[in-house]
Amino acid sequence: MSNVFRLLVLSLLVIGKGDGVYGLVDEYRRDDFPAEFVFGSGTSAYQVEGAALEDGRSYSIWDTYAHSGFCSGANGDIACDGYHKYKEDIELMAETGLEAYRFSISWSRLIPNGRGSVNVKGLQFYNDFINRLIAQGIEPHVTLNHIDLPQILEDEYGGWLSRKSVEDFVAYAEVCFREFGDRVLHWTTFNEANLYALGGYDTASSPPGRCSSPFGYINCTIGDSTYEPYLVGHHFLLAHASTVRLYHEKYKAMQHGFVGLNLLLFWFEPYTNTTEDVKATQRANDFYLGWFLNPLVNGDYPEIMKKNAGKRLPSFTKIESEKVKGSFDFLGINHYTTLYVKDNPKSLETDNRDAYADMAFTYTGIEFPIAEFPLKPMGLVKLLSYLKEEYGNPPIYIHENGQVHARNATLIDTPRVAYLQAYIGAVLVALRNGSNTKGYFQWSFFDLLEMVGGYGYGYGLYYVDLDDKELTRYPKLSAHWYANFLKGNNISDIVISNLKVKGSFSS
C-alpha cells in the first residue's frame, strides 16, 4: 500500500468517526432529505468555458478586467475549455450523481452586441448543453448574469451605471426564456448582486473594476465609490423586477418556471456581547442582506441604509416600489463562513464615505490571502433561521457552498470533505427547524479561474491539469465523498471500503 493510499485510509477513518467534531449531525444520508430537495454543483461561464473569441463570442467586462491583470495575471481565454469539453464534463456530472447543475449563460456568447441579433453558434452550444444535462437526468439551473456584462454595453453607456442596462438585460433575459425556457425551470437573474455592486464599483475587486481613492484595492482611474455601488444595486433590483414581471406575464403559464436573485451572505456574529457590537451585527445584516431583500419583501431599503447613506442611496418611486416588492420566486444564497463584527462608529465621521464606511463595522473571521475557510456550520443554520424569521421563510437555494484550497495536484482534499460533511449536515438541521430550503449546490465542480486568485486556488471536486494540453480532469477525494453521499450512503459509513479509488489517487 502506497503512502498516499495509507493517508487516504487514515483521513477517511478520522472524518468518518461520527464524533461531532466537524459538524452538527453525526450521521445522515441522502434519504434524510426530502425527495424533492435537489443536490448539485456549479460553475459559471467565464470561469469554465474558455473559447473567449471563438464562434462569435465578444468580450465581457470580466475579459477586460482579467486582461488588465486583476485576476493575479490570469484570464479565461482557455479556462477549463468547457466550451469544447462539455460533453465529457456532463458525463462526469452524471458519474458523480449530480441531480442538478448550476451554470451561467454568457451574454456575450449568446448576443455578442449586447442587444439585437442572436449568435447561432452560441444558441446551438447552450441548447445542446441543456439537452445533454436533461438526457442524463440533471436539472439545469441557469444564472443569467454572473458578473459578465458585454463589454460593448460598458463602452457604449457605462453598463450598469445607466438605466439603459435595465432594458437591455430584460431583452436578453427574454431571449433566454424564449429559447431555453421549455426545458429550464430555475432562473437566477444576478449572481451575488450585493458583492457585484460592492466589488465592481466600490473596491474594484471584481469587474468592471471601478473605484475612487482612498477606497479601492487598486489605484483606480475611473469610478466613484461613494455612490456608484448604490446606483448599480438599484439598477440590479429594477432589472430583476422587470425580468420577473416579464416571465410571470408572458412565460410562467406555459413554462411553469421560477425566477430568483442570488446574494453572497455571511453569517455575522457580534465580536463581543456589548450593545454596540450587537447593533453593528444587525447593521451588517441590513447592509449585506437587507439591501436587496428588504426591497424584494417590503418594497424599500432598510432604514439604517437610508440614514447612513443619505442622498447617495437612490430612492424608489411608488411604482418602482410596487414593482420590486414580491418580485422573486426564490432566493439564491452563496455562503462560505461566519464573520465576527465589531462596531466602528468613527467611519461615519467623514463626509467622503463609501458603502463599507456607511456600514460602520469591522470584521474578523477570514485571513487574507484565504487558505481555508474555518468550519462554522452553525452559522449556516442561523442564517437560514434568520431568513425564516425576518423575511417570511422564502424558498431558498444554496447556490454556492464549498471549501477553498491551494490549487495543486493534491487529490486527497480532506479539509473539503470535512467541510461538505459539516455544511450539508447544517442544511439538514435547518430543514428540521422549518427552513424552506429547496436545494444545495456545492461550489465548484472543477477548479476554476477565480476572481482575485486566478488559478492559484480552487474549490473544485475535480482538479484540472493546466499543464496538460488535454486539460485532463482528475477526481479528488471530495468528488468520491459527494458521489457516495448522493448514491445513498450514510456519511458515517463513507470510508475506504465504499470509495472507488481511481488510479489517479495512488499514482
PDB file of C-alpha atoms in Angstrom, residues 324-443:
ATOM      1  CA  VAL A 324     -39.907  45.360  -6.860  1.00  0.00           C
ATOM      2  CA  LYS A 325     -41.918  44.188  -3.850  1.00  0.00           C
ATOM      3  CA  GLY A 326     -42.635  40.476  -4.094  1.00  0.00           C
ATOM      4  CA  SER A 327     -40.687  40.076  -7.344  1.00  0.00           C
ATOM      5  CA  PHE A 328     -38.952  36.802  -6.601  1.00  0.00           C
ATOM      6  CA  ASP A 329     -39.889  33.134  -6.605  1.00  0.00           C
ATOM      7  CA  PHE A 330     -36.832  32.088  -4.598  1.00  0.00           C
ATOM      8  CA  LEU A 331     -33.683  33.491  -3.042  1.00  0.00           C
ATOM      9  CA  GLY A 332     -30.298  32.071  -4.012  1.00  0.00           C
ATOM     10  CA  ILE A 333     -27.557  32.387  -1.403  1.00  0.00           C
ATOM     11  CA  ASN A 334     -23.809  31.872  -1.610  1.00  0.00           C
ATOM     12  CA  HIS A 335     -22.474  31.119   1.866  1.00  0.00           C
ATOM     13  CA  TYR A 336     -18.975  30.152   2.945  1.00  0.00           C
ATOM     14  CA  THR A 337     -18.326  31.077   6.565  1.00  0.00           C
ATOM     15  CA  THR A 338     -19.107  33.204   9.634  1.00  0.00           C
ATOM     16  CA  LEU A 339     -17.660  36.650  10.361  1.00  0.00           C
ATOM     17  CA  TYR A 340     -17.363  38.425  13.719  1.00  0.00           C
ATOM     18  CA  VAL A 341     -18.484  42.044  13.795  1.00  0.00           C
ATOM     19  CA  LYS A 342     -17.078  44.915  15.845  1.00  0.00           C
ATOM     20  CA  ASP A 343     -18.649  48.378  15.942  1.00  0.00           C
ATOM     21  CA  ASN A 344     -16.667  51.123  14.187  1.00  0.00           C
ATOM     22  CA  PRO A 345     -18.551  54.439  14.605  1.00  0.00           C
ATOM     23  CA  LYS A 346     -15.554  56.523  13.502  1.00  0.00           C
ATOM     24  CA  SER A 347     -16.113  55.542   9.885  1.00  0.00           C
ATOM     25  CA  LEU A 348     -19.253  57.721   9.889  1.00  0.00           C
ATOM     26  CA  GLU A 349     -17.338  60.841  10.905  1.00  0.00           C
ATOM     27  CA  THR A 350     -16.067  61.648   7.412  1.00  0.00           C
ATOM     28  CA  ASP A 351     -18.225  63.069   4.644  1.00  0.00           C
ATOM     29  CA  ASN A 352     -16.252  61.215   1.942  1.00  0.00           C
ATOM     30  CA  ARG A 353     -17.648  57.756   2.639  1.00  0.00           C
ATOM     31  CA  ASP A 354     -18.114  54.605   0.598  1.00  0.00           C
ATOM     32  CA  ALA A 355     -20.647  51.855   1.259  1.00  0.00           C
ATOM     33  CA  TYR A 356     -18.316  50.000   3.623  1.00  0.00           C
ATOM     34  CA  ALA A 357     -17.790  53.135   5.714  1.00  0.00           C
ATOM     35  CA  ASP A 358     -21.574  53.564   5.849  1.00  0.00           C
ATOM     36  CA  MET A 359     -21.787  50.107   7.417  1.00  0.00           C
ATOM     37  CA  ALA A 360     -19.649  51.329  10.348  1.00  0.00           C
ATOM     38  CA  PHE A 361     -18.206  47.992  11.402  1.00  0.00           C
ATOM     39  CA  THR A 362     -15.051  45.939  11.082  1.00  0.00           C
ATOM     40  CA  TYR A 363     -14.911  42.152  10.989  1.00  0.00           C
ATOM     41  CA  THR A 364     -12.685  39.194  11.675  1.00  0.00           C
ATOM     42  CA  GLY A 365     -13.024  35.535  10.744  1.00  0.00           C
ATOM     43  CA  ILE A 366     -11.173  35.319   7.433  1.00  0.00           C
ATOM     44  CA  GLU A 367      -7.450  35.760   6.947  1.00  0.00           C
ATOM     45  CA  PHE A 368      -6.170  37.002   3.605  1.00  0.00           C
ATOM     46  CA  PRO A 369      -4.935  35.512   1.426  1.00  0.00           C
ATOM     47  CA  ILE A 370      -7.549  32.863   2.108  1.00  0.00           C
ATOM     48  CA  ALA A 371      -6.052  29.452   2.853  1.00  0.00           C
ATOM     49  CA  GLU A 372      -9.141  27.620   4.086  1.00  0.00           C
ATOM     50  CA  PHE A 373     -12.486  28.707   5.470  1.00  0.00           C
ATOM     51  CA  PRO A 374     -12.903  27.816   9.140  1.00  0.00           C
ATOM     52  CA  LEU A 375     -15.642  25.277   9.786  1.00  0.00           C
ATOM     53  CA  LYS A 376     -18.610  27.235  11.153  1.00  0.00           C
ATOM     54  CA  PRO A 377     -21.639  25.161  10.061  1.00  0.00           C
ATOM     55  CA  MET A 378     -23.842  26.572  12.823  1.00  0.00           C
ATOM     56  CA  GLY A 379     -23.559  29.912  11.027  1.00  0.00           C
ATOM     57  CA  LEU A 380     -25.471  28.465   8.068  1.00  0.00           C
ATOM     58  CA  VAL A 381     -28.165  27.137  10.409  1.00  0.00           C
ATOM     59  CA  LYS A 382     -28.504  30.585  11.991  1.00  0.00           C
ATOM     60  CA  LEU A 383     -28.545  32.344   8.619  1.00  0.00           C
ATOM     61  CA  LEU A 384     -31.352  30.136   7.327  1.00  0.00           C
ATOM     62  CA  SER A 385     -33.237  30.663  10.585  1.00  0.00           C
ATOM     63  CA  TYR A 386     -32.796  34.437  10.277  1.00  0.00           C
ATOM     64  CA  LEU A 387     -34.224  34.361   6.746  1.00  0.00           C
ATOM     65  CA  LYS A 388     -37.131  32.302   8.004  1.00  0.00           C
ATOM     66  CA  GLU A 389     -37.952  34.606  10.913  1.00  0.00           C
ATOM     67  CA  GLU A 390     -37.216  38.010   9.382  1.00  0.00           C
ATOM     68  CA  TYR A 391     -38.300  37.559   5.764  1.00  0.00           C
ATOM     69  CA  GLY A 392     -41.194  35.132   5.829  1.00  0.00           C
ATOM     70  CA  ASN A 393     -39.281  31.898   5.134  1.00  0.00           C
ATOM     71  CA  PRO A 394     -38.872  32.291   1.352  1.00  0.00           C
ATOM     72  CA  PRO A 395     -37.870  29.361  -0.851  1.00  0.00           C
ATOM     73  CA  ILE A 396     -34.068  29.197  -0.788  1.00  0.00           C
ATOM     74  CA  TYR A 397     -31.447  27.523  -2.923  1.00  0.00           C
ATOM     75  CA  ILE A 398     -27.931  27.394  -1.519  1.00  0.00           C
ATOM     76  CA  HIS A 399     -26.201  28.136  -4.801  1.00  0.00           C
ATOM     77  CA  GLU A 400     -22.615  28.127  -3.578  1.00  0.00           C
ATOM     78  CA  ASN A 401     -21.004  26.485  -0.569  1.00  0.00           C
ATOM     79  CA  GLY A 402     -17.547  24.993  -0.562  1.00  0.00           C
ATOM     80  CA  GLN A 403     -14.018  24.937   0.761  1.00  0.00           C
ATOM     81  CA  VAL A 404     -11.132  26.832  -0.785  1.00  0.00           C
ATOM     82  CA  HIS A 405      -7.709  25.238  -1.044  1.00  0.00           C
ATOM     83  CA  ALA A 406      -4.396  25.887  -2.770  1.00  0.00           C
ATOM     84  CA  ARG A 407      -4.728  24.721  -6.352  1.00  0.00           C
ATOM     85  CA  ASN A 408      -2.347  21.830  -6.921  1.00  0.00           C
ATOM     86  CA  ALA A 409      -2.359  18.178  -7.820  1.00  0.00           C
ATOM     87  CA  THR A 410      -3.081  17.020  -4.268  1.00  0.00           C
ATOM     88  CA  LEU A 411      -6.217  14.989  -4.750  1.00  0.00           C
ATOM     89  CA  ILE A 412      -6.699  13.983  -1.125  1.00  0.00           C
ATOM     90  CA  ASP A 413      -8.581  17.132  -0.090  1.00  0.00           C
ATOM     91  CA  THR A 414      -9.684  16.060   3.387  1.00  0.00           C
ATOM     92  CA  PRO A 415     -10.493  19.640   4.510  1.00  0.00           C
ATOM     93  CA  ARG A 416     -13.046  19.872   1.718  1.00  0.00           C
ATOM     94  CA  VAL A 417     -14.601  16.537   2.702  1.00  0.00           C
ATOM     95  CA  ALA A 418     -14.853  17.708   6.307  1.00  0.00           C
ATOM     96  CA  TYR A 419     -16.410  20.979   5.124  1.00  0.00           C
ATOM     97  CA  LEU A 420     -19.015  19.263   2.938  1.00  0.00           C
ATOM     98  CA  GLN A 421     -19.898  16.823   5.685  1.00  0.00           C
ATOM     99  CA  ALA A 422     -20.379  19.666   8.166  1.00  0.00           C
ATOM    100  CA  TYR A 423     -22.333  22.068   5.983  1.00  0.00           C
ATOM    101  CA  ILE A 424     -24.656  19.556   4.348  1.00  0.00           C
ATOM    102  CA  GLY A 425     -25.409  18.379   7.883  1.00  0.00           C
ATOM    103  CA  ALA A 426     -26.172  22.003   8.785  1.00  0.00           C
ATOM    104  CA  VAL A 427     -28.691  22.177   5.943  1.00  0.00           C
ATOM    105  CA  LEU A 428     -30.411  19.101   7.349  1.00  0.00           C
ATOM    106  CA  VAL A 429     -30.602  20.735  10.785  1.00  0.00           C
ATOM    107  CA  ALA A 430     -32.107  23.865   9.219  1.00  0.00           C
ATOM    108  CA  LEU A 431     -34.690  21.815   7.322  1.00  0.00           C
ATOM    109  CA  ARG A 432     -35.708  20.076  10.543  1.00  0.00           C
ATOM    110  CA  ASN A 433     -36.096  23.538  12.089  1.00  0.00           C
ATOM    111  CA  GLY A 434     -38.565  24.543   9.384  1.00  0.00           C
ATOM    112  CA  SER A 435     -36.363  26.276   6.810  1.00  0.00           C
ATOM    113  CA  ASN A 436     -37.838  26.417   3.310  1.00  0.00           C
ATOM    114  CA  THR A 437     -34.542  25.473   1.665  1.00  0.00           C
ATOM    115  CA  LYS A 438     -35.077  23.649  -1.631  1.00  0.00           C
ATOM    116  CA  GLY A 439     -31.595  22.712  -2.796  1.00  0.00           C
ATOM    117  CA  TYR A 440     -27.847  22.672  -2.200  1.00  0.00           C
ATOM    118  CA  PHE A 441     -25.140  23.278  -4.814  1.00  0.00           C
ATOM    119  CA  GLN A 442     -21.522  22.614  -3.944  1.00  0.00           C
ATOM    120  CA  TRP A 443     -19.052  25.167  -5.339  1.00  0.00           C
TER     121      TRP A 443
END
